[in-house]
XYZ file of C-alpha atoms in Angstrom:
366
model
C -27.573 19.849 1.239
C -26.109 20.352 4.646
C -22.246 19.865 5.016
C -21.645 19.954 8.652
C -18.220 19.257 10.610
C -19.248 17.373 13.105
C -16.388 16.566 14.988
C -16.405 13.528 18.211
C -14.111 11.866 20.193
C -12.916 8.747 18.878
C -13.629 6.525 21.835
C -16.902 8.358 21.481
C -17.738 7.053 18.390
C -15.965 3.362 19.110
C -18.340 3.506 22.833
C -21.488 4.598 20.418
C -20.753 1.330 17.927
C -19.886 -0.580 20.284
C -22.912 -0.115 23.026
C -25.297 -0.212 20.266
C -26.681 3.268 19.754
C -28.633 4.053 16.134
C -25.724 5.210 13.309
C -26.954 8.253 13.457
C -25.359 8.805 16.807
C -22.317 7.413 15.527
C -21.733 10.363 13.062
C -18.328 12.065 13.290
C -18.038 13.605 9.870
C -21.643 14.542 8.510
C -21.680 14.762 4.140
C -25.100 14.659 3.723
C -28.554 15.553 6.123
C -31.869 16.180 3.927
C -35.020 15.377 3.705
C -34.714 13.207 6.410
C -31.682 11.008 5.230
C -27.925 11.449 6.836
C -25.015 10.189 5.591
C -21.722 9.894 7.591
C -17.903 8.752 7.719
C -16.072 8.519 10.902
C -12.246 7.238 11.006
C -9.460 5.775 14.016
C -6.024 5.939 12.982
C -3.208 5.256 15.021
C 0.423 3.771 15.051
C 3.103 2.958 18.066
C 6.534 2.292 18.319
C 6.896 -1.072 20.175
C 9.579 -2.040 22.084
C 9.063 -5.386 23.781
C 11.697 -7.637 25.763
C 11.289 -11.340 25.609
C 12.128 -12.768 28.486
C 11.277 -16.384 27.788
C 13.526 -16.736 24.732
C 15.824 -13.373 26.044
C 15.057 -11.597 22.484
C 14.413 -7.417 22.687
C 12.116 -6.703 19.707
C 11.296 -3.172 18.106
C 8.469 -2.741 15.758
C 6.058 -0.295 14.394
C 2.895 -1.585 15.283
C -0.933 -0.528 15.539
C -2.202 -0.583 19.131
C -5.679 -2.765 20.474
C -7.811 -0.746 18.374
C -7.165 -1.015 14.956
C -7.169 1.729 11.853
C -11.035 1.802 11.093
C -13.457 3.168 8.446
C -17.010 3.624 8.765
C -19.842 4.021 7.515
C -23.245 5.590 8.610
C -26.729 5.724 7.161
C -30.410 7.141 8.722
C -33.491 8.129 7.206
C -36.761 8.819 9.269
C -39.204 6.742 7.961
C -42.247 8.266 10.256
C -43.265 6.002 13.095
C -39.541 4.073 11.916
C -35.930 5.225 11.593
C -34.285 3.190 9.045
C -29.942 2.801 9.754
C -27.101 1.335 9.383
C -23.570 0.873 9.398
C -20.820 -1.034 8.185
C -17.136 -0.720 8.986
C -13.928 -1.675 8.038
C -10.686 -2.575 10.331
C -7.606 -2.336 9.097
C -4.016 -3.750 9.749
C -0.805 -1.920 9.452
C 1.112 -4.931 11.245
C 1.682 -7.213 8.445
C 3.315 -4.273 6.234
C 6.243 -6.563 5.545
C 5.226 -9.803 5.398
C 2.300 -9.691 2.773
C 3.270 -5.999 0.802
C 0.721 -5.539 -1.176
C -2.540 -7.461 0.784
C -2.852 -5.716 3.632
C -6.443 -7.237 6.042
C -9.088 -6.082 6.257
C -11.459 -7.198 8.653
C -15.095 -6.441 8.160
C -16.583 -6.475 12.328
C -20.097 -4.152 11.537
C -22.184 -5.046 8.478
C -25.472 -4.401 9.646
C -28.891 -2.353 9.392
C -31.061 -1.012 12.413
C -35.066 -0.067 12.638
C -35.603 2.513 15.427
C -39.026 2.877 16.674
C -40.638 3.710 19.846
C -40.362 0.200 21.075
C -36.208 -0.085 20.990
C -34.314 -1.143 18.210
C -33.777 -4.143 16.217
C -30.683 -4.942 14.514
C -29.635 -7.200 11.289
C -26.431 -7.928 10.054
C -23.028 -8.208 10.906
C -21.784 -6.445 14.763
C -20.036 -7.431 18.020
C -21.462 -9.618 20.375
C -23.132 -9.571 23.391
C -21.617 -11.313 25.863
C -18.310 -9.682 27.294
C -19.025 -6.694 25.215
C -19.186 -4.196 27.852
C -16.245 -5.810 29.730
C -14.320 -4.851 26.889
C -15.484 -1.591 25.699
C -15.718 0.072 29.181
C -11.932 -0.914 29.332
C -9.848 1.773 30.368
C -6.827 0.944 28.306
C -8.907 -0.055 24.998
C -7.328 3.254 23.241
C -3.690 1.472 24.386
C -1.805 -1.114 23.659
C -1.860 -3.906 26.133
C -0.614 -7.518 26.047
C 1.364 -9.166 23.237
C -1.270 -10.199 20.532
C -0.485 -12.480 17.507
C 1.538 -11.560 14.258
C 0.117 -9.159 12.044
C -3.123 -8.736 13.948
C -3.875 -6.015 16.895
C -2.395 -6.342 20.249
C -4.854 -8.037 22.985
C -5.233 -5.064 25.200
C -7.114 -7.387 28.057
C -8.409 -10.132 25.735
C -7.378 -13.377 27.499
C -6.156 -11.772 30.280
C -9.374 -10.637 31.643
C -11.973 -11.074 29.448
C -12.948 -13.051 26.508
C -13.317 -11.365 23.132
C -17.668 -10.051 21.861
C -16.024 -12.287 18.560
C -18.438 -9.957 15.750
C -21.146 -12.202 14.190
C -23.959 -12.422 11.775
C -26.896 -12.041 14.142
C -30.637 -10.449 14.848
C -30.871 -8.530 18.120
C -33.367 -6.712 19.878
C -32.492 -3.576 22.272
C -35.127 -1.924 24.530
C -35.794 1.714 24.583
C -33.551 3.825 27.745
C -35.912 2.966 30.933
C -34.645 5.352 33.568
C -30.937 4.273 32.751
C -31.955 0.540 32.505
C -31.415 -0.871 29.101
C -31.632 -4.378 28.037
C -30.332 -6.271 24.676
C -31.200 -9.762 23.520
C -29.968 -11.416 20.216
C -30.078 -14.725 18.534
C -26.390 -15.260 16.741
C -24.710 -17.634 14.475
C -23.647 -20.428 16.169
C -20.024 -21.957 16.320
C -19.140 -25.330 15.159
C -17.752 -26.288 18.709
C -18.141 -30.323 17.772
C -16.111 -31.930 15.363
C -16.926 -35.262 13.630
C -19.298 -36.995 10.903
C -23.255 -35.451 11.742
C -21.986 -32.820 13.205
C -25.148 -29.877 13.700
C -26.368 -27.019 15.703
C -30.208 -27.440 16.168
C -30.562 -23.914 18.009
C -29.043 -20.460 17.431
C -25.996 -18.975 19.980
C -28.225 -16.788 22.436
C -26.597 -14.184 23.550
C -27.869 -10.757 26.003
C -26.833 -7.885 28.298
C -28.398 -5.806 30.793
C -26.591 -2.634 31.337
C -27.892 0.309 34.181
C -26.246 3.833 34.311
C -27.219 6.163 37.256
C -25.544 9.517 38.784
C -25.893 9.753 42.641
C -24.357 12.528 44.259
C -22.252 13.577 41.331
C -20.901 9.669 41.417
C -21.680 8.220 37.852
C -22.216 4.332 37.791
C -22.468 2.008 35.361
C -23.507 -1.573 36.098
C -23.842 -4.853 33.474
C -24.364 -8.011 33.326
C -24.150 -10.613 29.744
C -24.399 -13.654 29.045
C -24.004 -16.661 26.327
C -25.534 -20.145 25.742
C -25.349 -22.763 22.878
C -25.109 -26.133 22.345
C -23.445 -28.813 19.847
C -23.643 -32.079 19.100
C -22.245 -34.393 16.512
C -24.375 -37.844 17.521
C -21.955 -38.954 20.097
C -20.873 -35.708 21.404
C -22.685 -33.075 23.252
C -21.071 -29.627 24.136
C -22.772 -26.959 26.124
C -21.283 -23.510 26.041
C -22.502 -20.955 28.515
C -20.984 -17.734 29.581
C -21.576 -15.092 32.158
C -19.698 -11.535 32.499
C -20.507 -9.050 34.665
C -18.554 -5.885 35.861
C -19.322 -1.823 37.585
C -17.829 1.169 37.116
C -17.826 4.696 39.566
C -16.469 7.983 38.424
C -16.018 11.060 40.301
C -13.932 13.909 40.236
C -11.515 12.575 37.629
C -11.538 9.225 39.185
C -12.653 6.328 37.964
C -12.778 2.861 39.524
C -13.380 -0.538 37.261
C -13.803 -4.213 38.294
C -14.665 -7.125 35.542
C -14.863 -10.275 35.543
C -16.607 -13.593 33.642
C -17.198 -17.468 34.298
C -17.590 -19.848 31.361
C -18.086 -22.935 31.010
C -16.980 -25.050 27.341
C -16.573 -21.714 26.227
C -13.026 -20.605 24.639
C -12.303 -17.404 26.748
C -9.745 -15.743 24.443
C -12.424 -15.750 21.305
C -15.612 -18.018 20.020
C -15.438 -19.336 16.574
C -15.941 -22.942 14.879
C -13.856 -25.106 16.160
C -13.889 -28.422 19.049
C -13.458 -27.421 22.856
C -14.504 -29.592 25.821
C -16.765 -28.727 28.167
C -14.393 -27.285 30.821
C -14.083 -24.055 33.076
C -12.719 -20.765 33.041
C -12.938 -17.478 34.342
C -11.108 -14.055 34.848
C -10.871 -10.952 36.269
C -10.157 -7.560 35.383
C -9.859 -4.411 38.301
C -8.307 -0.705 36.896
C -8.125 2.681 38.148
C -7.517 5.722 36.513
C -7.661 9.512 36.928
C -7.969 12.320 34.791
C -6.269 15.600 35.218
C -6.460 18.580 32.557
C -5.487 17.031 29.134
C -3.833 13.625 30.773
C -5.305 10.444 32.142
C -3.440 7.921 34.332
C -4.778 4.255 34.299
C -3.387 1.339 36.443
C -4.923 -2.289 35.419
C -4.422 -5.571 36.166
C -5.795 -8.552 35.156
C -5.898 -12.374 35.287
C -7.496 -15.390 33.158
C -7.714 -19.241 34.432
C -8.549 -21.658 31.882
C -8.944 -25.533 32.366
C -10.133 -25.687 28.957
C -7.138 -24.306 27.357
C -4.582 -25.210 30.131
C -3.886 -21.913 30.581
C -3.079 -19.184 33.402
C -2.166 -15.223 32.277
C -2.029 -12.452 34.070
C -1.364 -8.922 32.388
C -0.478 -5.223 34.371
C -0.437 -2.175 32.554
C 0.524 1.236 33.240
C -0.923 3.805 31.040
C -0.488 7.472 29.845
C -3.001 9.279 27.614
C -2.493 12.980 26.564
C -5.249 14.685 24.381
C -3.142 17.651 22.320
C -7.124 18.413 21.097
C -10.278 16.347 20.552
C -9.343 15.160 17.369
C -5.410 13.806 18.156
C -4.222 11.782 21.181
C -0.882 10.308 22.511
C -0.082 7.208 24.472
C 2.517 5.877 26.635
C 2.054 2.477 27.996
C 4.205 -0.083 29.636
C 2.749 -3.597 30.117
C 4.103 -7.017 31.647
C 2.281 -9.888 30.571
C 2.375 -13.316 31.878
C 0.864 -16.747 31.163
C 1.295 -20.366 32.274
C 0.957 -24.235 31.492
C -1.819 -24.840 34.075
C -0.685 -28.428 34.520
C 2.759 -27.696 35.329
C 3.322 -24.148 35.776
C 5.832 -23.774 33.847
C 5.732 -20.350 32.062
C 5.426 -20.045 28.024
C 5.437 -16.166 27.763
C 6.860 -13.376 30.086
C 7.422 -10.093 27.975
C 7.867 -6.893 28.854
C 6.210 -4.101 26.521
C 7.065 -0.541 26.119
C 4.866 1.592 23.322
C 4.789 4.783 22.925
C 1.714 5.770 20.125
C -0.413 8.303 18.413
C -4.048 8.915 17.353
C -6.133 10.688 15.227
C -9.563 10.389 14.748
C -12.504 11.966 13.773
């Protein structure tokens, strides 16, 4: 039996989940490989000192806290089949936030339960994983090792969620990925469906349909990445129809240490902070989400700034965020951020939060 060290970079292995690549590629830590069957564990832990200053209620708050990505376990599983390759992967997300106010239960959130067959024609997945639309918006993001905006108690903080882009909410689901064709890949899925209808005969007569066309390139030492996703489903409960569609799109150039992001997404009786079963109307929103950062020895600086406008939550935000990330080696990072975050009664203006966050953090990974 081989015991190999296989050692990546965290966001490595949170791009390689995330993007969809086989679980073999996920592998960080490697306990078994023979025969034609791996086995594999990779793990994200991290923790920040949070100091945030309320400005709407004028209340400074200090708390040890776990940043936008949270403390993760997973899972990996491959074995060549011939023609096939047979994987999967299931994870497990962790809070450290609600320490004090449920001792001895902490969550844990299960976002990839799912099993992959490889073949020459792409890959199809089963189970459990993130979904399609806005998933690149989010997992390109430059601060998603951070911190970000204020989240909610004794859950993860929202990085850019809602401030920017919606969140890829994980679902059960069966999706189909096509095989790399000169940099152009393309991913199509059929997904639960939300309840988004309330009421007696309430039903969903059709899947959620979900996909994403993503297109990486180099030209003249410039490396690009281009995507475009998308959602649609629809609701109805006899008397009431909703239609939820969604469209995110966003590029990225990197040169030299520098790297240049714009985001952005239109929906349409779609909740853009995160899907899931409950009524919405069939109203408009839509964000944006621009950073730059640059990358220097050991450090990376990232500026970002982004903005959400939601009829169908009443609902303006905007969130900037400076960022410092320091690699002491491949396997332990540290972060400095500082973030002001900003949202709005769209009706009247009127503001409901304005905080100012300072954390300072730490991660290990493997």
């Amino acid at each position: 039996m081989k015991n190999n060290n296989v050692r990546k970079s965290g966001l490595a292995i949170a791009m390689a989940a995330a993007m969809g690549a086989s679980a073999g590629a996920n592998a960080a830590v490697e306990l078994y490989n023979q025969d034609g069957t791996s086995f594999s564990v990779d793990g994200y832990f991290n923790a920040f000192y949070v100091n945030r200053d309320d400005k709407q209620n004028d209340v400074r708050d200090s708390r040890i806290k776990m940043g936008f990505l949270p403390n993760t376990i997973g899972f990996n599983f491959s074995k060549d089949m011939g023609d096939l390759t047979l994987g999967g992967r299931s994870s497990f997300w962790t809070t450290i936030n609600d320490s004090l106010d449920s001792p001895t239960d902490t969550a844990i959130d299960v976002r990839q339960f799912y099993a992959t067959v490889d073949g020459d024609f792409g890959q199809v997945l089963i189970g459990k994983d993130f979904g399609l639309y806005a998933r690149s918006n989010i997992f390109l993001d430059e601060i998603l090792m951070g911190f970000g905006s204020p989240g909610v108690a004794g859950g993860v903080s929202f990085g850019n969620i809602r401030a920017g882009y919606p969140y890829p909410t994980p679902s059960a689901q069966i999706t189909y990925r096509s095989p790399d064709m000169g940099g152009l890949k393309v991913a199509a899925g059929v997904l639960d469906p939300a309840d988004t209808v309330t009421g007696a005969n309430d039903e969903n007569a059709a899947p959620r349909f979900e996909s994403e066309v993503t297109y990486n390139a180099n030209l003249n030492d410039v490396a690009l990445t281009g995507w475009v996703n998308g959602r649609y489903q629809s609701a109805e409960n006899g008397s009431t129809t909703v239609d939820s569609t969604g469209l995110g799109y966003g590029i990225k150039a990197s040169v030299a240490g520098l790297t240049l992001a714009a985001s952005g997404f239109t929906s349409k009786g779609d909740n853009p902070v995160l899907i899931g079963n409950g009524a919405v109307t069939e109203d408009d929103a839509d964000g944006f989400l621009v950073q730059g950062s640059y990358a220097f020895g050991a450090n990376r600086v990232v500026l970002s700034y982004g903005e959400t406008d939601a009829e169908i939550l009443n609902l303006e935000t905007e969130s900037t965020t400076l960022g410092f990330f320091h690699d002491v080696n491949r396997n332990f990072k540290l972060v400095a951020e500082y973030n002001m975050y900003e949202d709005n009664n769209r009706t009247t203006g009127a503001t409901t939060t304005e905080a100012d966050t300072i954390a300072l953090g730490a991660i290990v990974m493997f």
